[in-house]
Every structure is written in C-alpha cells, then in structure tokens.
Amino acid sequence: MVDDDRSVSDVNSPTSLWDLGSQIQFELLTLESSYYLSMLRTSKLFIAAFIVSAVPLFAMGSTGTVSANALLEGASATARKEKKNVLVIFHASWCGWCKKLDAMLESPEFKATFEKSYVITHIDVMEQPAKKELENAGGADIMTKLGGEKAGLPFYAVLSPSGTKLADSILPKTGNIGFPAEPSEISGFRDMLKKTAPKMRPVEISRIEQFLKASKAGTAGGH
C-alpha cells in the first residue's frame, strides 16, 4: 500500500521511479556528508584534547618529573599574584636535615607564618643512582647559579617574584645553614627572615628563633 493519494500506476511510472531514485541518492549523499562532518568534528576534538593533554609534557624532565624551571616559573607566577617572595629549597629523598626543615615549615605552629610571606617550592637534586628519577631536570644547574653548588643539602634561596636573588642559606664564615641548629646558623636564618619576609612580625620571627634554639639537633647545617 501507498500512504498517499497517488495511484499504483503513478508510483511505478518511469518519471516516479526517476524521482524516487534521485531522492534516495540525495538522502545518501546527505547521510555521507553528515558522517564525514561528524568524523571531522571528532578528529578536531581528538587533536585538541591531545594538544591540551600533551602541554604538561613539555614541562617535564627526561625522567618524567616536572622540570626545575617549570617549578620556579609556577612559583614566581603565584608570588607575583600574592605579592610574596619565593623560597626555593633544594633537597633529596635521603636528606634527613631536609626532612627536619620541612617538618618545621609544615608544622601547625609555623606553616601559616611562612606561607604568608613565601611561596615555597622544592627542587629535587643529588639523588642516589637508584632514585635518579626523582630529580627535577635542570635542578643542579639552577642550584649552581644560585650559589649552592658546594653547599650540601638542604640549600635554599629566597627570590623576588621577578627571579632576583634576595638571600640564600650560605653564611660567609661557616657555610651552608641547612637546618638551623648551631647558634650562628639560627642567627643567620633569623636575619634571612628579617630581610626577605616583610609580612612576618618580629614576634613571629622571635618565636621561630626560640623554637630552633630549643631543638635537640646535635650537629650543624647541611650535609
């Protein structure tokens, strides 16, 4: 049956068959065009997604960790936005004094005090051969540029948001402060805070100094 008002002979006529064939061909072409357009859109979305997902890879070192330059650039951007300085700490997984320094910086007593003045970022260097993949590519070069090539760990420096070095953990007479344990190291650390942490109140700096004096560390500075 035909669901219109034409007769069977009209539908089976050559003209009707030609029209029907043309309509079918047109519909097929339309479907084919829609398919290719859909594929094109899908390809563009795939390419865009690939590009977006691949961007972080350019910030990666050869080992897969984020490069030291990318870490510093991110910290500097945050520092500019928040009007802080950057405290960059060079450390390694084997470094006990590094862990001790981090414990102080992250302690409930001092975390907010340090973070209101500094954007703190860590760069992994000087790992043992079995853990070389933990290192941030380019970290050793940056450490050298900042004066810490022979300092041992932890070595740290304070940078302005634009990247200018304001201070570091090297004392003129005794060398690297590392984790401040000896009187000269504690005094040097205190002076660094006074110079580079303008948002820190004197009473807060004094509290940090008293904490360090009361600590039970038995040996000095970095390794």
Coordinates of N, CA, C and O in Angstrom, one line a residue, residues 20-189:
L20 N 12.1 9.0 -7.4 CA 12.4 8.3 -6.2 C 13.9 8.0 -6.1 O 14.5 8.1 -5.1
G21 N 14.5 7.6 -7.3 CA 16.0 7.3 -7.3 C 16.8 8.5 -6.9 O 17.8 8.5 -6.2
S22 N 16.4 9.7 -7.5 CA 17.1 10.9 -7.2 C 17.0 11.3 -5.7 O 17.9 11.7 -5.1
Q23 N 15.8 11.0 -5.2 CA 15.6 11.4 -3.7 C 16.5 10.5 -2.9 O 17.1 10.9 -1.9
I24 N 16.5 9.2 -3.2 CA 17.4 8.2 -2.4 C 18.8 8.6 -2.5 O 19.5 8.6 -1.5
Q25 N 19.3 9.0 -3.8 CA 20.7 9.4 -4.0 C 21.0 10.6 -3.1 O 22.0 10.7 -2.5
F26 N 20.0 11.6 -3.1 CA 20.2 12.8 -2.4 C 20.3 12.5 -0.9 O 21.2 13.0 -0.2
E27 N 19.5 11.6 -0.4 CA 19.5 11.3 1.0 C 20.8 10.6 1.4 O 21.3 10.8 2.5
L28 N 21.3 9.7 0.5 CA 22.5 9.0 0.7 C 23.7 10.0 0.8 O 24.6 9.9 1.6
L29 N 23.7 11.0 -0.1 CA 24.7 12.0 -0.1 C 24.7 12.8 1.2 O 25.7 13.2 1.7
T30 N 23.4 13.1 1.6 CA 23.3 13.9 2.8 C 23.8 13.1 4.0 O 24.5 13.6 4.9
L31 N 23.5 11.8 4.1 CA 24.0 11.0 5.2 C 25.5 10.9 5.1 O 26.2 10.9 6.2
E32 N 26.1 10.7 3.9 CA 27.5 10.6 3.8 C 28.2 11.9 4.2 O 29.2 11.9 4.9
S33 N 27.6 13.1 3.8 CA 28.2 14.3 4.2 C 28.1 14.5 5.8 O 29.1 15.0 6.4
S34 N 27.0 14.1 6.3 CA 26.9 14.2 7.8 C 27.9 13.3 8.5 O 28.5 13.7 9.5
Y35 N 28.1 12.1 7.9 CA 29.1 11.2 8.5 C 30.5 11.8 8.5 O 31.2 11.9 9.5
Y36 N 30.9 12.4 7.3 CA 32.2 13.0 7.2 C 32.4 14.2 8.1 O 33.4 14.5 8.7
L37 N 31.3 15.0 8.2 CA 31.3 16.2 9.1 C 31.5 15.8 10.5 O 32.2 16.4 11.3
S38 N 30.8 14.7 10.9 CA 30.9 14.2 12.3 C 32.3 13.7 12.5 O 32.9 13.9 13.6
M39 N 32.9 13.0 11.6 CA 34.2 12.5 11.7 C 35.2 13.6 11.8 O 36.2 13.6 12.6
L40 N 35.0 14.7 11.1 CA 35.9 15.8 11.1 C 35.8 16.5 12.5 O 36.8 16.8 13.0
R41 N 34.6 16.7 13.0 CA 34.5 17.3 14.3 C 35.1 16.4 15.4 O 35.8 16.9 16.3
T42 N 34.9 15.1 15.3 CA 35.6 14.2 16.2 C 37.1 14.3 16.1 O 37.8 14.3 17.2
S43 N 37.6 14.3 14.9 CA 39.1 14.4 14.7 C 39.6 15.7 15.4 O 40.6 15.7 16.0
K44 N 38.9 16.8 15.1 CA 39.3 18.1 15.7 C 39.3 18.1 17.2 O 40.2 18.6 17.9
L45 N 38.2 17.5 17.8 CA 38.2 17.4 19.2 C 39.3 16.5 19.8 O 39.9 16.8 20.8
F46 N 39.6 15.4 19.0 CA 40.7 14.5 19.5 C 42.0 15.2 19.4 O 42.8 15.1 20.4
I47 N 42.2 16.0 18.3 CA 43.5 16.7 18.2 C 43.6 17.7 19.3 O 44.7 17.9 19.9
A48 N 42.5 18.5 19.6 CA 42.6 19.5 20.6 C 42.8 18.9 22.0 O 43.6 19.4 22.8
A49 N 42.2 17.7 22.2 CA 42.4 17.1 23.5 C 43.8 16.6 23.7 O 44.4 16.6 24.7
F50 N 44.4 16.1 22.6 CA 45.7 15.6 22.6 C 46.7 16.7 22.9 O 47.6 16.6 23.7
I51 N 46.5 17.9 22.2 CA 47.3 19.0 22.4 C 47.3 19.5 23.9 O 48.3 19.7 24.5
V52 N 46.1 19.6 24.4 CA 45.9 20.1 25.8 C 46.6 19.1 26.8 O 47.3 19.5 27.7
S53 N 46.4 17.8 26.6 CA 47.0 16.8 27.5 C 48.5 16.7 27.3 O 49.2 16.4 28.3
A54 N 49.0 17.1 26.1 CA 50.4 17.0 25.9 C 51.2 18.2 26.4 O 52.4 18.1 26.6
V55 N 50.5 19.3 26.6 CA 51.2 20.5 27.1 C 52.1 20.3 28.3 O 53.2 20.7 28.4
P56 N 51.5 19.7 29.4 CA 52.3 19.5 30.6 C 53.6 18.7 30.3 O 54.6 18.8 31.0
L57 N 53.6 17.9 29.3 CA 54.8 17.1 29.0 C 56.0 17.9 28.6 O 57.1 17.5 28.9
F58 N 55.7 19.1 28.0 CA 56.8 20.0 27.7 C 57.5 20.6 28.9 O 58.6 21.1 28.9
A59 N 56.8 20.5 30.1 CA 57.4 21.0 31.3 C 58.1 19.9 32.1 O 58.6 20.1 33.2
M60 N 58.0 18.7 31.5 CA 58.6 17.5 32.2 C 60.1 17.4 31.9 O 60.5 17.7 30.8
G61 N 60.8 16.8 32.8 CA 62.2 16.4 32.6 C 62.2 15.1 31.9 O 61.2 14.4 31.7
S62 N 63.4 14.7 31.5 CA 63.6 13.4 30.8 C 63.1 12.2 31.7 O 62.8 11.1 31.2
T63 N 63.1 12.4 33.0 CA 62.7 11.3 33.9 C 61.2 11.3 34.1 O 60.7 10.4 34.8
G64 N 60.5 12.3 33.7 CA 59.0 12.3 33.9 C 58.6 13.2 35.0 O 57.4 13.5 35.1
T65 N 59.6 13.7 35.8 CA 59.2 14.7 36.8 C 59.1 16.1 36.2 O 59.7 16.3 35.1
V66 N 58.5 17.0 36.9 CA 58.4 18.4 36.4 C 59.8 19.0 36.4 O 60.5 18.8 37.4
S67 N 60.1 19.8 35.4 CA 61.4 20.4 35.3 C 61.5 21.5 36.4 O 60.6 22.1 36.8
A68 N 62.8 21.7 36.8 CA 63.0 22.7 37.8 C 62.6 24.1 37.3 O 62.1 24.9 38.1
N69 N 62.8 24.4 36.1 CA 62.4 25.7 35.5 C 60.9 25.9 35.6 O 60.4 27.0 35.9
A70 N 60.2 24.8 35.3 CA 58.7 24.9 35.3 C 58.2 25.1 36.8 O 57.3 25.9 37.0
L71 N 58.9 24.5 37.7 CA 58.5 24.7 39.1 C 58.8 26.1 39.6 O 57.9 26.8 40.2
L72 N 59.9 26.7 39.2 CA 60.2 28.1 39.5 C 59.3 29.1 38.8 O 58.9 30.1 39.4
E73 N 59.0 28.8 37.6 CA 58.1 29.7 36.8 C 56.7 29.7 37.5 O 56.1 30.7 37.6
G74 N 56.2 28.5 37.9 CA 54.9 28.4 38.6 C 54.9 29.2 39.9 O 54.0 29.9 40.2
A75 N 56.0 29.0 40.7 CA 56.1 29.6 42.0 C 56.2 31.1 41.8 O 55.6 31.9 42.6
S76 N 56.9 31.6 40.8 CA 57.1 33.0 40.6 C 55.7 33.7 40.2 O 55.4 34.8 40.6
A77 N 55.0 32.9 39.3 CA 53.7 33.5 38.9 C 52.8 33.6 40.1 O 52.0 34.6 40.3
T78 N 52.8 32.6 41.0 CA 52.0 32.7 42.2 C 52.5 33.8 43.1 O 51.7 34.5 43.7
A79 N 53.8 34.0 43.3 CA 54.3 35.0 44.1 C 53.9 36.4 43.6 O 53.6 37.3 44.4
R80 N 53.9 36.6 42.3 CA 53.5 37.9 41.7 C 52.1 38.2 42.1 O 51.7 39.3 42.4
K81 N 51.2 37.1 42.0 CA 49.8 37.3 42.2 C 49.5 37.6 43.7 O 48.7 38.4 44.0
E82 N 50.3 36.9 44.6 CA 50.0 37.0 46.0 C 51.0 38.0 46.7 O 50.9 38.2 47.9
K83 N 51.8 38.6 45.9 CA 52.8 39.6 46.5 C 53.6 39.0 47.6 O 53.7 39.5 48.7
K84 N 54.3 37.9 47.3 CA 55.2 37.2 48.2 C 56.5 37.0 47.5 O 56.7 37.3 46.3
N85 N 57.5 36.5 48.2 CA 58.8 36.1 47.7 C 58.7 34.6 47.5 O 57.9 33.9 48.1
V86 N 59.7 34.0 46.8 CA 59.8 32.6 46.6 C 60.9 32.0 47.4 O 62.0 32.5 47.4
L87 N 60.6 31.0 48.2 CA 61.6 30.3 49.0 C 61.8 29.0 48.3 O 60.9 28.1 48.3
V88 N 62.9 28.8 47.5 CA 63.2 27.6 46.8 C 64.2 26.7 47.6 O 65.2 27.2 48.0
I89 N 63.8 25.5 47.9 CA 64.6 24.6 48.7 C 65.1 23.4 47.9 O 64.2 22.7 47.2
F90 N 66.4 23.2 47.8 CA 66.9 22.1 47.1 C 67.1 21.0 48.1 O 67.7 21.1 49.2
H91 N 66.6 19.8 47.8 CA 66.6 18.7 48.7 C 66.7 17.4 48.0 O 66.8 17.3 46.8
A92 N 66.8 16.3 48.8 CA 66.8 14.9 48.2 C 66.1 13.9 49.2 O 66.0 14.3 50.4
S93 N 65.7 12.8 48.7 CA 65.0 11.9 49.5 C 65.8 11.3 50.6 O 65.2 10.9 51.6
W94 N 67.1 11.2 50.5 CA 68.0 10.7 51.5 C 68.3 11.7 52.6 O 68.9 11.3 53.6
C95 N 68.0 12.9 52.4 CA 68.5 14.0 53.3 C 67.6 14.2 54.5 O 66.5 14.7 54.5
G96 N 68.2 13.7 55.7 CA 67.5 13.8 56.9 C 67.2 15.3 57.4 O 66.2 15.6 57.9
W97 N 68.3 16.1 57.2 CA 68.1 17.5 57.6 C 67.0 18.2 56.7 O 66.4 19.2 57.2
C98 N 66.9 17.8 55.5 CA 65.8 18.4 54.6 C 64.5 18.1 55.2 O 63.6 18.9 55.3
K99 N 64.3 16.8 55.7 CA 63.0 16.4 56.3 C 62.8 17.2 57.5 O 61.6 17.6 57.9
K100 N 63.8 17.5 58.3 CA 63.7 18.2 59.5 C 63.3 19.7 59.2 O 62.4 20.2 59.9
L101 N 63.8 20.3 58.2 CA 63.5 21.6 57.8 C 62.0 21.7 57.3 O 61.2 22.5 57.7
D102 N 61.6 20.7 56.5 CA 60.3 20.6 56.0 C 59.3 20.4 57.2 O 58.2 21.0 57.1
A103 N 59.6 19.6 58.2 CA 58.8 19.4 59.3 C 58.5 20.7 60.0 O 57.3 21.0 60.5
M104 N 59.5 21.6 60.1 CA 59.3 22.9 60.8 C 58.4 23.8 59.9 O 57.4 24.4 60.4
L105 N 58.7 23.8 58.6 CA 57.9 24.7 57.7 C 56.4 24.2 57.6 O 55.5 25.1 57.4
E106 N 56.2 22.9 57.8 CA 54.8 22.4 57.6 C 54.1 22.2 59.0 O 53.0 21.8 59.0
S107 N 54.8 22.5 60.1 CA 54.2 22.3 61.4 C 53.0 23.3 61.6 O 53.0 24.4 61.1
P108 N 52.0 22.8 62.3 CA 50.8 23.7 62.6 C 51.2 25.0 63.2 O 50.6 26.0 63.0
E109 N 52.3 25.0 64.0 CA 52.8 26.2 64.7 C 53.3 27.3 63.7 O 53.1 28.5 64.0
F110 N 54.0 26.8 62.6 CA 54.7 27.8 61.8 C 54.2 27.8 60.3 O 54.6 28.7 59.6
K111 N 53.4 26.9 59.9 CA 53.0 26.8 58.5 C 52.5 28.1 57.9 O 52.9 28.7 56.9
A112 N 51.5 28.7 58.6 CA 50.8 29.9 58.2 C 51.8 31.1 58.2 O 51.7 32.0 57.4
T113 N 52.7 31.1 59.2 CA 53.7 32.2 59.3 C 54.6 32.2 58.1 O 54.8 33.3 57.5
F114 N 55.1 31.1 57.7 CA 55.9 31.0 56.5 C 55.2 31.3 55.2 O 55.6 32.0 54.3
E115 N 54.0 30.7 55.1 CA 53.2 30.8 53.8 C 52.6 32.2 53.6 O 52.3 32.5 52.4
K116 N 52.5 33.0 54.6 CA 52.0 34.4 54.3 C 53.1 35.3 53.7 O 52.8 36.3 53.2
S117 N 54.4 34.8 53.8 CA 55.5 35.6 53.2 C 56.1 35.0 52.0 O 56.7 35.6 51.2
Y118 N 56.0 33.6 51.9 CA 56.8 32.9 50.9 C 55.8 32.0 50.1 O 54.9 31.4 50.7
V119 N 56.1 31.8 48.8 CA 55.7 30.7 48.0 C 56.8 29.7 48.1 O 57.9 30.0 47.6
I120 N 56.6 28.6 48.7 CA 57.7 27.6 49.0 C 57.6 26.5 47.9 O 56.6 25.9 47.6
T121 N 58.7 26.3 47.2 CA 58.8 25.2 46.2 C 60.1 24.4 46.5 O 61.1 25.0 46.9
H122 N 60.0 23.1 46.2 CA 61.1 22.2 46.4 C 61.7 21.7 45.0 O 60.9 21.4 44.1
I123 N 63.0 21.7 44.9 CA 63.6 21.1 43.7 C 64.5 19.9 44.2 O 65.3 20.1 45.0
D124 N 64.2 18.8 43.6 CA 65.0 17.6 44.0 C 66.3 17.5 43.2 O 66.3 17.5 42.0
V125 N 67.4 17.3 43.9 CA 68.7 17.2 43.3 C 69.5 16.1 44.0 O 69.1 15.7 45.1
M126 N 70.7 15.8 43.5 CA 71.7 15.0 44.1 C 71.1 13.6 44.7 O 71.5 13.2 45.8
E127 N 70.2 13.0 44.0 CA 69.7 11.7 44.4 C 70.7 10.6 44.2 O 71.6 10.7 43.3
Q128 N 70.6 9.5 44.9 CA 71.4 8.3 44.7 C 71.0 7.7 43.4 O 69.9 7.9 42.9
P129 N 71.9 6.9 42.8 CA 71.6 6.4 41.4 C 70.3 5.6 41.3 O 69.6 5.7 40.3
A130 N 69.9 4.9 42.4 CA 68.7 4.2 42.3 C 67.4 5.0 42.3 O 66.3 4.5 42.0
K131 N 67.5 6.3 42.7 CA 66.4 7.2 42.7 C 66.6 8.4 41.9 O 66.0 9.5 42.1
K132 N 67.4 8.3 40.8 CA 67.6 9.5 40.0 C 66.3 10.0 39.3 O 66.3 11.2 38.9
E133 N 65.3 9.1 39.2 CA 64.1 9.6 38.5 C 63.3 10.6 39.4 O 62.4 11.3 38.8
L134 N 63.7 10.7 40.6 CA 63.0 11.7 41.5 C 63.5 13.2 41.2 O 62.9 14.1 41.6
E135 N 64.7 13.3 40.6 CA 65.3 14.6 40.4 C 64.5 15.4 39.4 O 63.9 14.9 38.4
N136 N 64.4 16.7 39.6 CA 63.8 17.7 38.7 C 64.9 18.1 37.7 O 65.9 18.7 38.1
A137 N 64.6 17.9 36.4 CA 65.6 18.2 35.4 C 66.0 19.6 35.5 O 65.2 20.5 35.6
G138 N 67.3 19.9 35.4 CA 67.8 21.3 35.4 C 68.0 21.8 36.8 O 68.5 22.9 37.0
G139 N 67.7 21.0 37.8 CA 67.8 21.5 39.2 C 69.2 21.8 39.6 O 69.4 22.8 40.3
A140 N 70.1 20.9 39.3 CA 71.5 21.1 39.6 C 72.1 22.4 39.0 O 72.8 23.1 39.7
D141 N 71.7 22.7 37.8 CA 72.1 23.9 37.1 C 71.6 25.2 37.9 O 72.4 26.1 38.1
I142 N 70.4 25.1 38.3 CA 69.8 26.3 39.0 C 70.4 26.4 40.4 O 70.7 27.5 40.8
M143 N 70.7 25.3 41.0 CA 71.3 25.3 42.3 C 72.7 26.0 42.2 O 73.1 26.8 43.0
T144 N 73.4 25.6 41.1 CA 74.8 26.2 40.9 C 74.7 27.7 40.6 O 75.4 28.5 41.2
K145 N 73.7 28.1 39.8 CA 73.5 29.6 39.5 C 73.2 30.4 40.8 O 73.6 31.5 40.9
L146 N 72.5 29.7 41.7 CA 72.2 30.4 42.9 C 73.2 30.4 44.0 O 73.1 30.9 45.1
G147 N 74.4 29.7 43.7 CA 75.5 29.7 44.6 C 75.6 28.5 45.5 O 76.4 28.5 46.5
G148 N 74.8 27.5 45.2 CA 74.8 26.3 46.1 C 75.5 25.1 45.6 O 75.2 24.0 46.1
E149 N 76.3 25.2 44.6 CA 77.0 24.0 44.0 C 77.7 23.2 45.1 O 77.6 22.0 45.0
K150 N 78.4 23.8 46.0 CA 79.1 23.1 47.0 C 78.5 23.2 48.4 O 79.2 22.9 49.4
A151 N 77.3 23.5 48.5 CA 76.6 23.8 49.8 C 76.2 22.6 50.5 O 76.2 22.6 51.8
G152 N 75.9 21.5 49.9 CA 75.2 20.4 50.5 C 73.7 20.7 50.6 O 73.2 21.7 50.1
L153 N 73.0 19.8 51.3 CA 71.6 19.9 51.4 C 71.1 19.9 52.8 O 71.7 19.3 53.7
P154 N 70.0 20.6 53.1 CA 69.3 21.4 52.2 C 69.9 22.8 51.9 O 70.5 23.4 52.8
F155 N 69.9 23.2 50.7 CA 70.3 24.5 50.3 C 69.1 25.3 49.9 O 68.2 24.7 49.2
Y156 N 69.0 26.5 50.3 CA 67.8 27.3 49.9 C 68.2 28.7 49.6 O 69.2 29.3 50.0
A157 N 67.3 29.3 48.8 CA 67.5 30.7 48.4 C 66.1 31.4 48.4 O 65.1 30.8 48.1
V158 N 66.1 32.7 48.6 CA 64.9 33.5 48.5 C 65.0 34.4 47.3 O 65.9 35.1 47.1
L159 N 64.0 34.3 46.4 CA 63.9 35.1 45.2 C 62.7 36.0 45.2 O 61.7 35.7 45.7
S160 N 62.9 37.1 44.5 CA 61.8 38.0 44.3 C 60.9 37.4 43.3 O 61.3 36.5 42.6
P161 N 59.6 37.9 43.1 CA 58.8 37.3 42.1 C 59.4 37.4 40.7 O 59.0 36.6 39.8
S162 N 60.3 38.4 40.5 CA 60.9 38.5 39.1 C 62.1 37.6 39.0 O 62.7 37.6 37.9
G163 N 62.5 36.9 40.0 CA 63.6 36.0 40.0 C 65.0 36.5 40.5 O 66.0 35.8 40.4
T164 N 65.0 37.7 41.1 CA 66.2 38.2 41.6 C 66.5 37.6 43.0 O 65.6 37.5 43.8
K165 N 67.7 37.1 43.2 CA 68.1 36.5 44.5 C 68.2 37.6 45.6 O 68.9 38.5 45.4
L166 N 67.4 37.4 46.6 CA 67.5 38.3 47.8 C 68.3 37.8 48.9 O 68.9 38.6 49.6
A167 N 68.4 36.5 49.0 CA 69.3 35.9 50.1 C 69.4 34.4 49.8 O 68.7 33.8 49.0
D168 N 70.4 33.8 50.5 CA 70.5 32.3 50.4 C 70.9 31.8 51.8 O 71.1 32.6 52.8
S169 N 71.1 30.5 51.9 CA 71.5 29.9 53.1 C 73.0 29.7 53.4 O 73.4 29.0 54.3
I170 N 73.8 30.4 52.6 CA 75.2 30.4 52.8 C 75.7 31.5 53.7 O 75.4 32.7 53.5
L171 N 76.3 31.2 54.8 CA 76.9 32.2 55.7 C 78.4 32.4 55.3 O 79.1 31.5 55.0
P172 N 78.9 33.7 55.4 CA 80.2 34.0 54.9 C 81.3 33.2 55.6 O 82.3 32.8 54.9
K173 N 81.2 32.9 56.9 CA 82.3 32.3 57.6 C 82.1 30.8 57.8 O 83.0 30.0 57.8
T174 N 80.8 30.3 58.0 CA 80.6 28.9 58.3 C 79.9 28.1 57.3 O 79.8 26.9 57.4
G175 N 79.6 28.7 56.1 CA 79.0 27.9 55.1 C 77.5 27.8 55.2 O 76.8 28.6 55.7
N176 N 77.0 26.7 54.6 CA 75.5 26.5 54.5 C 74.8 26.3 55.8 O 75.3 25.5 56.7
I177 N 73.7 27.0 56.0 CA 72.9 26.8 57.2 C 72.3 25.5 57.3 O 72.3 24.8 58.3
G178 N 71.7 25.0 56.2 CA 70.9 23.8 56.2 C 69.8 23.9 57.1 O 69.0 24.9 57.1
F179 N 69.5 22.9 58.0 CA 68.6 23.1 59.1 C 69.3 23.9 60.2 O 70.3 23.4 60.7
P180 N 68.8 25.0 60.6 CA 69.5 25.8 61.6 C 69.5 25.2 63.0 O 68.5 25.0 63.6
A181 N 70.7 24.8 63.4 CA 70.9 24.1 64.7 C 71.9 24.8 65.6 O 71.7 25.0 66.8
E182 N 73.0 25.2 65.0 CA 74.1 25.9 65.8 C 73.7 27.4 65.9 O 72.9 27.9 65.1
P183 N 74.2 28.0 67.0 CA 73.9 29.5 67.2 C 74.1 30.3 66.0 O 73.2 31.2 65.6
S184 N 75.2 30.2 65.3 CA 75.4 31.0 64.1 C 74.4 30.7 63.0 O 74.0 31.6 62.2
E185 N 74.0 29.5 62.9 CA 73.0 29.1 61.8 C 71.7 29.7 62.2 O 71.0 30.2 61.3
I186 N 71.3 29.6 63.4 CA 70.0 30.2 63.9 C 70.0 31.7 63.6 O 69.0 32.2 63.1
S187 N 71.1 32.3 64.0 CA 71.1 33.8 63.8 C 71.1 34.1 62.3 O 70.4 35.1 61.9
G188 N 71.8 33.3 61.5 CA 71.7 33.6 60.0 C 70.4 33.4 59.4 O 69.9 34.1 58.6
F189 N 69.7 32.4 59.9 CA 68.3 32.1 59.5 C 67.4 33.2 59.9 O 66.5 33.7 59.1

